[in-house]
Coordinates of C-alpha atoms and ligand atoms in Angstrom, one line a residue:
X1 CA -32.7 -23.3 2.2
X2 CA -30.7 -26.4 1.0
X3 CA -30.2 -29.5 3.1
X4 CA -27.9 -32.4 2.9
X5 CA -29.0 -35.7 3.5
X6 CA -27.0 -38.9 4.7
X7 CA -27.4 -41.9 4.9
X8 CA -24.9 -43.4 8.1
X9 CA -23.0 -46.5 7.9
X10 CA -22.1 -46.6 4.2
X11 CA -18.0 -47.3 4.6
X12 CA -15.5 -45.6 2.8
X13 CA -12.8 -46.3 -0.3
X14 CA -10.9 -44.9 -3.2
X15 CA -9.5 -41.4 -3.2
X16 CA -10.1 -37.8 -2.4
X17 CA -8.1 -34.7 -3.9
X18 CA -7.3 -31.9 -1.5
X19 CA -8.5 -28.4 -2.8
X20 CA -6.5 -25.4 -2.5
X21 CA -6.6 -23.7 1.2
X22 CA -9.2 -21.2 1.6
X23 CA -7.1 -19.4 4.7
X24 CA -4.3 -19.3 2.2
X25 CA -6.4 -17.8 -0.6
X26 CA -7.7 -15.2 1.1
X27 CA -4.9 -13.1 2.5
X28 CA -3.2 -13.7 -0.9
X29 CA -6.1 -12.3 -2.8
X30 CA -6.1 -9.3 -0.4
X31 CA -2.3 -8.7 -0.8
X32 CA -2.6 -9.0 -4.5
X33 CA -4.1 -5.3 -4.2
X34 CA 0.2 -4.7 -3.7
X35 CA 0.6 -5.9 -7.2
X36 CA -0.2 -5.2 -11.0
X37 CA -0.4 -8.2 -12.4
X38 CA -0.9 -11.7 -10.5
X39 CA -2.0 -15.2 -11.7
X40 CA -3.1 -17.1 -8.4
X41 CA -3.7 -21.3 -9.0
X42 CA -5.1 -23.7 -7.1
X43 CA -7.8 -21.7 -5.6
X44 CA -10.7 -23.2 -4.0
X45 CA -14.2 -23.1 -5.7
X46 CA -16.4 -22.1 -2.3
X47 CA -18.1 -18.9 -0.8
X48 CA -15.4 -17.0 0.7
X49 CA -13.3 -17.0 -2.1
X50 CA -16.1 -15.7 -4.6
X51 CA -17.1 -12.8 -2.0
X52 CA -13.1 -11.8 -1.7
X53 CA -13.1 -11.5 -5.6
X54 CA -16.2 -9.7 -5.4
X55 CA -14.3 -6.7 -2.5
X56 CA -11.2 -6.6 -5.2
X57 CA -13.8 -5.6 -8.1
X58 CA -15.3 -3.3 -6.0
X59 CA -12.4 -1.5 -5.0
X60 CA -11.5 -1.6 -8.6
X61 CA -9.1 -4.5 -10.0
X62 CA -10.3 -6.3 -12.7
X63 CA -10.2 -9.9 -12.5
X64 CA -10.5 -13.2 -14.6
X65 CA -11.7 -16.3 -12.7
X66 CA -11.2 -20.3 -14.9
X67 CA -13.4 -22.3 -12.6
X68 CA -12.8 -25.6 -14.7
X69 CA -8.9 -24.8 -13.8
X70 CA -9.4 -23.2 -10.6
X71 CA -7.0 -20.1 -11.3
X72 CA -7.5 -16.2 -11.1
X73 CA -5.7 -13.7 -13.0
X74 CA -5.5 -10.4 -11.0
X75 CA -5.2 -7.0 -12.9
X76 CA -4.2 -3.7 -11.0
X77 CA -4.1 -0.7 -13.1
X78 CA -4.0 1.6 -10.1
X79 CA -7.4 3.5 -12.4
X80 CA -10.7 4.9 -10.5
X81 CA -9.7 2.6 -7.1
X82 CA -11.8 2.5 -4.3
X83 CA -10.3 2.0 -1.1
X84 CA -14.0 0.8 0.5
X85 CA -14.4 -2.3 1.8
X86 CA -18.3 -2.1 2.3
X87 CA -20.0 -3.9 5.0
X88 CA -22.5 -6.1 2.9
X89 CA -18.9 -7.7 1.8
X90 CA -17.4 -7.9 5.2
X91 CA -20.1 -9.2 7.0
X92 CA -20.4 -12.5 5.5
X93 CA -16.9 -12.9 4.9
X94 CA -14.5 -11.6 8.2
X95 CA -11.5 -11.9 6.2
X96 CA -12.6 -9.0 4.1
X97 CA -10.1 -6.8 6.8
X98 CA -7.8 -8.0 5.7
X99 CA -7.5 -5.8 2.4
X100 CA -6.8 -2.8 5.3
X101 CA -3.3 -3.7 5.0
X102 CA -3.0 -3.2 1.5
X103 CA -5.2 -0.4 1.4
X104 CA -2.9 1.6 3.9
X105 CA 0.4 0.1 2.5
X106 CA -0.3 1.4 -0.7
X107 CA -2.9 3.9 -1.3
X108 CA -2.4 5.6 2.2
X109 CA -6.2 5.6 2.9
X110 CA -8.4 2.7 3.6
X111 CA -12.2 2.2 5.1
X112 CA -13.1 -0.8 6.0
X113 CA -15.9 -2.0 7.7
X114 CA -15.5 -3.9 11.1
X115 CA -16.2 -7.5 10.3
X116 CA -18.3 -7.9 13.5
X117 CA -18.3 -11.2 15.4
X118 CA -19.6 -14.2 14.0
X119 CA -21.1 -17.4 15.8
X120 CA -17.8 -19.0 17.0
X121 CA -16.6 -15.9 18.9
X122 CA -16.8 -11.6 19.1
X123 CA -13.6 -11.7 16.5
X124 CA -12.3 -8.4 17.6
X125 CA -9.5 -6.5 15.5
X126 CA -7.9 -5.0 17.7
X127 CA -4.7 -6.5 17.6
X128 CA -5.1 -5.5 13.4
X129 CA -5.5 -1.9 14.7
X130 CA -3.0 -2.0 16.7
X131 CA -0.3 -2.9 14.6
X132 CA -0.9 -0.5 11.8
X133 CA -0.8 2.2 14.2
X134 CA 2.4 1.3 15.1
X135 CA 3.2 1.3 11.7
X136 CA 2.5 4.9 11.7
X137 CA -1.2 4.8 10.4
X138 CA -3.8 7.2 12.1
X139 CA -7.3 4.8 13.2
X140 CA -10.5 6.1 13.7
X141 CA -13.8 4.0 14.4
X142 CA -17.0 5.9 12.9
X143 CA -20.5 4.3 12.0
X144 CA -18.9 0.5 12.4
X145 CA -16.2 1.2 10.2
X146 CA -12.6 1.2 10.4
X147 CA -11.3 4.8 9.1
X148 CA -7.7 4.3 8.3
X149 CA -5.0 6.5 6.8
X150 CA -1.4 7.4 6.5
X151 CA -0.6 11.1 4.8
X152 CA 3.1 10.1 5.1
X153 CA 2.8 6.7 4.5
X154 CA 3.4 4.1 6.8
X155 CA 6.7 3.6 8.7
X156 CA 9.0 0.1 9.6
X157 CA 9.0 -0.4 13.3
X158 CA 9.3 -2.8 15.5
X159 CA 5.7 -4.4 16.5
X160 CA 5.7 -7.2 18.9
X161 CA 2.0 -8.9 19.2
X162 CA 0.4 -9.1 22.9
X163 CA -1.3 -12.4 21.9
X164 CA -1.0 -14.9 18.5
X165 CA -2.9 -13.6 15.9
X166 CA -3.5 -15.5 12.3
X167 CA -5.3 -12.4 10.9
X168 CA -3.4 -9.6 12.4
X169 CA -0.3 -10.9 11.5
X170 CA -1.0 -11.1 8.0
X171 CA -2.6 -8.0 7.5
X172 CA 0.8 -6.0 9.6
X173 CA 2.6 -8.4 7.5
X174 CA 0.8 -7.2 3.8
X175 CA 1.1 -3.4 5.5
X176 CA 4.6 -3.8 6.6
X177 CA 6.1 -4.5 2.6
X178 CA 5.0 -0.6 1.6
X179 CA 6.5 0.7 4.7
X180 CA 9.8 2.9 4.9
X181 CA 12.5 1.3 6.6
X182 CA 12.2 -1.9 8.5
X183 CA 9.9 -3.8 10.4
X184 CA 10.0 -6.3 13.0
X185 CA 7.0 -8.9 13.7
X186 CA 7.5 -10.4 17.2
X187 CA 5.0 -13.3 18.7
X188 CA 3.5 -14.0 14.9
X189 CA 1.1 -16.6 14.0
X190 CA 2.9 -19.1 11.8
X191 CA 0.5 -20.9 10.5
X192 CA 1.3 -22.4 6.7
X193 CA -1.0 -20.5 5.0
X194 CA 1.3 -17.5 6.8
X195 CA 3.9 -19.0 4.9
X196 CA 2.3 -19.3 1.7
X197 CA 1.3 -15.5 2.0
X198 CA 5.0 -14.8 2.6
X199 CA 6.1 -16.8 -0.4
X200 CA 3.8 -14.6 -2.3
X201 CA 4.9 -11.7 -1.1
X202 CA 8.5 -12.4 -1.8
X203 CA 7.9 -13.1 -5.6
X204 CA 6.4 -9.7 -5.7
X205 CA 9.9 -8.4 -4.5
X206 CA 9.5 -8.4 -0.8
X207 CA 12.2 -8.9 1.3
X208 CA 10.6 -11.2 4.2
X209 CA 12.6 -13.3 6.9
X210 CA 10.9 -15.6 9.3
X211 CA 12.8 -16.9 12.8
X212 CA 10.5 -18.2 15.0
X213 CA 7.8 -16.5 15.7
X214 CA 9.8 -13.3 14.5
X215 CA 9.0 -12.1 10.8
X216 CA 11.5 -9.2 9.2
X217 CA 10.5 -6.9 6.5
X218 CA 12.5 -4.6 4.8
X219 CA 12.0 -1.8 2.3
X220 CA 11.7 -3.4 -0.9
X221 CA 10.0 -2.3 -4.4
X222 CA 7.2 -3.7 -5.9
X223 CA 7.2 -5.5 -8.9
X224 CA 5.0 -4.4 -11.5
X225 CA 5.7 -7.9 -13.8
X226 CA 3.2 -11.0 -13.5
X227 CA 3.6 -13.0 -10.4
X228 CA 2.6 -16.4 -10.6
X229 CA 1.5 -18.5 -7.4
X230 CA 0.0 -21.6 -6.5
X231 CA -1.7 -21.3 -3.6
X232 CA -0.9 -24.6 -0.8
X233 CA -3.6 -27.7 0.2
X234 CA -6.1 -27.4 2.6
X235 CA -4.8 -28.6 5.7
X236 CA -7.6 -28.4 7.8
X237 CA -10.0 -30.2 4.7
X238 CA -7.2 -33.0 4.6
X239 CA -7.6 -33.9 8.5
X240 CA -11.2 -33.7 8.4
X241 CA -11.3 -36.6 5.6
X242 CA -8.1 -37.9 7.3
X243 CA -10.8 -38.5 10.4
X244 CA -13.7 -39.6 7.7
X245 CA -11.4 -42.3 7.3
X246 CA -10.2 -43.2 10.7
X247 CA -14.3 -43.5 11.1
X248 CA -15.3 -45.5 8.2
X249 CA -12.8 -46.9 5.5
X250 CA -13.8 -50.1 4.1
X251 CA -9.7 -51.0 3.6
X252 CA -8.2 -48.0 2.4
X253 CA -8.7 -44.4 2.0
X254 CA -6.6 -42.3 -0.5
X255 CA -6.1 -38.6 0.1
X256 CA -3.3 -36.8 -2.0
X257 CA -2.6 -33.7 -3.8
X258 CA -1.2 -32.7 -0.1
X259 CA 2.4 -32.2 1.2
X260 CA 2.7 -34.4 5.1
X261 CA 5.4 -32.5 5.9
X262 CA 3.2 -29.5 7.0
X263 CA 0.6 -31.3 8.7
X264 CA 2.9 -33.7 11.2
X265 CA 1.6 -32.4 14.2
X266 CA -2.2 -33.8 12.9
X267 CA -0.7 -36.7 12.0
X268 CA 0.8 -37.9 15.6
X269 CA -1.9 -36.7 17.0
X270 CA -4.6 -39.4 14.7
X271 CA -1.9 -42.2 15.5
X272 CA -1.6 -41.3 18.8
X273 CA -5.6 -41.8 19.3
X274 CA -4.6 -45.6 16.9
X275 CA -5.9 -44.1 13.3
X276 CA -3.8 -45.9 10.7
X277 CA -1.8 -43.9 8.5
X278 CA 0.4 -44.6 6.1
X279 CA 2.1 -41.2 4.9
X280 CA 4.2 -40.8 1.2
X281 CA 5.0 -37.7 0.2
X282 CA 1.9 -36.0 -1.6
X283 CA -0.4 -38.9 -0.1
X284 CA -1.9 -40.4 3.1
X285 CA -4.0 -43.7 3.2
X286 CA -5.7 -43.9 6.1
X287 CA -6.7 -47.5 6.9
X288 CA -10.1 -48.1 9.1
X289 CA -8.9 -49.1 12.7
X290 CA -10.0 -51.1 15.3
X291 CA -10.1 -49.5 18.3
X292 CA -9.3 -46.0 19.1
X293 CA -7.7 -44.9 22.3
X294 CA -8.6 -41.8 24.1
X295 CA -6.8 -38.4 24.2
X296 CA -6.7 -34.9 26.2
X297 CA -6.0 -32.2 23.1
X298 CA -6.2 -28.4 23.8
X299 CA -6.3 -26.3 20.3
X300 CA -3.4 -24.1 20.2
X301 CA -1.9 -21.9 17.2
X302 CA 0.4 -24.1 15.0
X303 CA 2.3 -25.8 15.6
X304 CA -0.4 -27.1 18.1
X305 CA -4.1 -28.7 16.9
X306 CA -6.2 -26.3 15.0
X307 CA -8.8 -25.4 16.5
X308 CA -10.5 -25.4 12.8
X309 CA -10.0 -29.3 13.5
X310 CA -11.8 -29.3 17.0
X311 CA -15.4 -30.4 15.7
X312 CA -14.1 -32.9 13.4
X313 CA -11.7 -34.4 16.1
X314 CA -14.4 -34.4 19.1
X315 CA -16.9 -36.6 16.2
X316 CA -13.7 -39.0 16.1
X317 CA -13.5 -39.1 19.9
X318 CA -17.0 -40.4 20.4
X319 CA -16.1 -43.3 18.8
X320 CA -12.6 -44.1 21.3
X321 CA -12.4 -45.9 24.2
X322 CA -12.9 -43.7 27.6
X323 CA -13.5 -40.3 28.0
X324 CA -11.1 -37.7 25.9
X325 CA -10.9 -33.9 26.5
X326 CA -10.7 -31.5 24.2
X327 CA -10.2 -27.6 25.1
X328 CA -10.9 -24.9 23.8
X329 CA -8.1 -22.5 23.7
X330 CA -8.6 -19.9 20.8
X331 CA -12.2 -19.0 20.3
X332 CA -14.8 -18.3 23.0
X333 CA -17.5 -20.2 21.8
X334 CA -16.7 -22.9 19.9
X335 CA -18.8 -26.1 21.0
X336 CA -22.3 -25.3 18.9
X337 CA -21.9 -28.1 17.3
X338 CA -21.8 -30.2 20.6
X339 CA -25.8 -29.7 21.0
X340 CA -26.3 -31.4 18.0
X341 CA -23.8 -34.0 18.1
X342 CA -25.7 -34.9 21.6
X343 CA -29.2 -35.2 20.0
X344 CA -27.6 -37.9 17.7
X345 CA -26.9 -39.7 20.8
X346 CA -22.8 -38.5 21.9
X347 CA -22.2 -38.6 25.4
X348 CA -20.2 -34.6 25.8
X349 CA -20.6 -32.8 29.1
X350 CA -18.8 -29.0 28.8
X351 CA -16.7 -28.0 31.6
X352 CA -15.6 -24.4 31.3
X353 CA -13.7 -24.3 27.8
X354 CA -13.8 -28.2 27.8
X355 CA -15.7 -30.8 26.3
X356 CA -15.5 -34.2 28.0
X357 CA -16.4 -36.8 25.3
X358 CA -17.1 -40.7 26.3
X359 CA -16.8 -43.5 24.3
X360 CA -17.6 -45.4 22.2
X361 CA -21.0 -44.3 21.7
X362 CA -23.6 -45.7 18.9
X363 CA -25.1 -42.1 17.1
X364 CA -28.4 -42.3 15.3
X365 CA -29.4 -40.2 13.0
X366 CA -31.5 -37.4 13.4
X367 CA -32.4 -33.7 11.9
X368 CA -29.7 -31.0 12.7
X369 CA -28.4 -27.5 12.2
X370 CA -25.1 -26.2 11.1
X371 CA -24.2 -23.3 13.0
X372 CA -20.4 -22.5 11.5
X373 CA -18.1 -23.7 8.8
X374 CA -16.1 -26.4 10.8
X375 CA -19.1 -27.3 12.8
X376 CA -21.1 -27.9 9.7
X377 CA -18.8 -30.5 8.5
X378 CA -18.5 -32.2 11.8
X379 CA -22.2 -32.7 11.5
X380 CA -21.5 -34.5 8.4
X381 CA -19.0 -36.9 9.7
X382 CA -21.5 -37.7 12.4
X383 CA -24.1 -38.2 9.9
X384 CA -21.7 -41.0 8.1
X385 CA -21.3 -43.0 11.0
X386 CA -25.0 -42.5 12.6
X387 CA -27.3 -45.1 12.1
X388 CA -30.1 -44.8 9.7
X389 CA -30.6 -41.0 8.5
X390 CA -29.2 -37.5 9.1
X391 CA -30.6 -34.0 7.9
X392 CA -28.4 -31.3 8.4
X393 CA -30.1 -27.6 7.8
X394 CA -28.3 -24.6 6.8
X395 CA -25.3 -25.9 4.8
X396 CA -24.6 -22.4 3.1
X397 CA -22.1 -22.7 6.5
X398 CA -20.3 -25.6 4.5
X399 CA -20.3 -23.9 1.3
X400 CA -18.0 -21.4 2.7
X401 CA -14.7 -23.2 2.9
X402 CA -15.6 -26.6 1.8
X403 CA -15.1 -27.6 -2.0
X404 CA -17.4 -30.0 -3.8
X405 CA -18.1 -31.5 -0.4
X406 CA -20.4 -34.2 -2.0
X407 CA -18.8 -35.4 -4.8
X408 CA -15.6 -36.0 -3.0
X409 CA -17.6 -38.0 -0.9
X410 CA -20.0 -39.5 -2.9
X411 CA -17.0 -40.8 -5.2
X412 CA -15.5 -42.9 -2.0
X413 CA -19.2 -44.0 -1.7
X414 CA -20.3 -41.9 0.9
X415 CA -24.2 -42.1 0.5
X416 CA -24.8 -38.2 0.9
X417 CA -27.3 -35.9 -1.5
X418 CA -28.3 -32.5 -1.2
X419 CA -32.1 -31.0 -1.4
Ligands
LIG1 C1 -8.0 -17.4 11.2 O1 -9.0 -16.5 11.8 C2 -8.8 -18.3 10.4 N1 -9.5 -17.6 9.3 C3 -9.8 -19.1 11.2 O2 -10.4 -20.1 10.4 C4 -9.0 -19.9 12.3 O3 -9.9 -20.5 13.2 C5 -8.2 -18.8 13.1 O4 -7.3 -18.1 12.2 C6 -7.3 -19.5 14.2 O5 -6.4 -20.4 13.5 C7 -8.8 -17.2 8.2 O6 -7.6 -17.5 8.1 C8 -9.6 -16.5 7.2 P1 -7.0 -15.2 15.0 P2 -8.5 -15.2 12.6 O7 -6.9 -13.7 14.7 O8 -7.4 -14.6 11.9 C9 -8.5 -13.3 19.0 C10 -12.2 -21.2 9.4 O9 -12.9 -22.0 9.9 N2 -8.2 -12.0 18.4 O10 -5.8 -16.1 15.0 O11 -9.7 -14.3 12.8 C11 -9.6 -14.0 18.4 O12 -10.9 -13.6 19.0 C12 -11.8 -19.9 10.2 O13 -11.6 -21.3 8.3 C13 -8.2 -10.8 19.1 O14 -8.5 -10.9 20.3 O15 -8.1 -15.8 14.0 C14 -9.3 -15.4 18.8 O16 -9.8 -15.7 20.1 C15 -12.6 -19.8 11.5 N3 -8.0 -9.6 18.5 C16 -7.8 -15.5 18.7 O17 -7.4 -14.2 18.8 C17 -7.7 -9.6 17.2 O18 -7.4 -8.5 16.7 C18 -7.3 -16.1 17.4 O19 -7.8 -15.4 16.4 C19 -7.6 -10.8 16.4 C20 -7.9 -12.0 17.0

């Protein structure tokens, strides 16, 4: 089992690159099922991805992955396809369902295996399931898996979502552009990476409109030409090195390859606590600050704070002056990483679904476990700013959604190796 091992204090400068965003990748890769042929760019190098190109080959697209240029080329032939999403795929990697939608759309017929819950929460699908059977599909739950189909194929209507789902939006979404007639998406996730998949979507010939929280689909045809797409940053990778910086840049610390506009709500939310930021238009240089003032956050769907941010954020907030709060909102269980923050010294006490974090608070290093992606890396930032030495076990958690963690670090002289 691999281990990374920091070395706290070491302060930050020069310039990290964004990757491409893994929640964006995903559904695209999943929707490309739609298609014939796709080229997708700017695709993150980590876990996740590779096990998503390993579900398309096993439902039966062929595929070319350039790692040195981080692009996929997609190939549909519509030959021999399998419309299986196996549980040894799904289980490690929950957006697997998310080829249901394609599945159903287009080959009428789809089992997937539930993706089960995973350590942040239960991660039901039910609000998946229940749009496609408004959609006209027929669902039935046998031996853990999902047992989908459509004889008649599936059927515009209008859906509108009892709560805000990022996953089940996007797969009624992928679903909805091989349905007859029209459908209406009321109370949608709107997340970027929503956006992104829309964008790709459209250049395949789908006719999408997004008001609000309200996204319209009509009957279009699907291309069969090439569709080219570059796939948007990482938002949630650029505010956790957004916060590395707040913590510990020496003068200044460049992050580009980003566009601000998208992540303004992050943004107010690091000034607000006093982080320095100076925003261009594909940059930010974060400047180290002085003091840091408290703040009450509760994660919300965007355009609220992510709750992919929380961990990150609550590191930040041991270091600001008074006690902050941070709820939350989405997931059930979404504090592991609070344990282990407190054997490095943090002062957190949970309250219900909040964490009340005093400050500032000296952390010293110590031996710890990663218990999900976004935990993982708050761990790490912890580690940076901890005296003397951290060990952080289980890092294949980090490997999921974060790309060349290390290097980007160790190239802003982040003292960090991995055994
Ligand atoms: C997506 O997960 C992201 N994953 C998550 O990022 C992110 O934390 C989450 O959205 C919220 O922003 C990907 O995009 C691959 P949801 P998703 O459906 O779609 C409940 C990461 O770290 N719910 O918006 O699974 C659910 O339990 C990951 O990159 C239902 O009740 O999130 C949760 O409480 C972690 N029924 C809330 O809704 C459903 O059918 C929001 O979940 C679906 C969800």
């Amino acid at each position: 089992m691999q281990k990374l091992i920091i070395k706290g204090k070491k302060k930050l400068s020069g310039k990290i690159s964004i990757s491409g965003s893994k929640n964006a990748t995903l559904p695209i890769l999943a929707a490309s099922i739609l298609a014939t042929n796709v080229k997708v760019k700017n695709i993150p190098l980590v876990k996740d991805i590779f096990t998503m190109i390993e579900l398309l080959k096993f439902i039966g697209l062929k595929t070319k992955l350039n790692k040195k240029k981080n692009f996929i080329e997609i190939y549909n032939k519509d030959k021999n396809i399998n419309t299986l999403a196996p549980y040894k795929l799904v289980k490690t990697m929950r957006a697997g369902v998310l080829v249901l939608g394609s599945l159903l759309g287009k080959y009428k017929k789809a089992k997937v295996s539930l993706p089960g819950g995973c350590a942040i929460g239960t991660r039901p699908v039910d609000l998946h399931l229940f749009a496609l059977k408004k959609l006209g599909a027929k669902i039935k739950i046998k031996d853990g898996y999902i047992l989908a189909e459509a004889k008649n194929g599936l059927k515009g209507t209008k859906i509108k979502f009892p709560s805000i789902s990022v996953g089940a939006t996007e797969n009624a979404l992928i679903a909805a552009v091989n349905a007859r007639g029209t459908t209406i998406l009321k109370n949608c996730a709107i997340e970027p990476e929503i956006k992104d998949l829309i964008s790709f979507l459209e250049k395949m010939g789908a006719k999408i409109s997004l008001i609000g929280r309200t996204i319209l689909i009509k009957e279009s045809k699907i291309k069969t030409s090439k569709i080219n797409h570059e796939v948007i940053f990482d938002r949630i990778e650029l505010g956790t090195y957004m916060i590395a910086g707040a913590l510990l840049a020496k003068k200044n610390l460049i992050i580009d390859k980003i566009d601000t506009k998208i992540i303004k709500s992050e943004i107010n939310i690091l000034k607000k606590i006093g982080v320095k930021i100076t925003q261009k238009k594909k940059s930010v240089i974060i400047k180290k600050c002085k003091r840091l003032k408290k703040i009450n956050i509760i994660t919300k769907p965007f355009p609220g704070f992510p709750t992919d941010l929380q961990a990150q954020l609550m590191v930040l907030l041991t270091q600001a002056d008074g006690i902050s709060k941070i709820k939350e909102d989405i997931f059930e269980n979404r504090f592991m990483h609070v344990p282990e923050l407190k054997r490095m010294g943090a002062h957190i006490i949970i309250k219900d679904k909040t964490a009340l974090i005093k400050g500032p608070t000296k952390l010293t290093g110590a031996e710890v476990m990663a218990t999900d992606l976004r935990a993982s890396v708050s761990l790490v930032l912890a580690g940076m700013i901890a005296e003397n030495r951290t060990i952080i076990n289980r890092i294949y958690h980090l490997d999921r959604g974060y790309e060349f963690l290390e290097s980007k670090l160790k190239n802003c002289k982040a003292q960090i190796k991995r055994v």
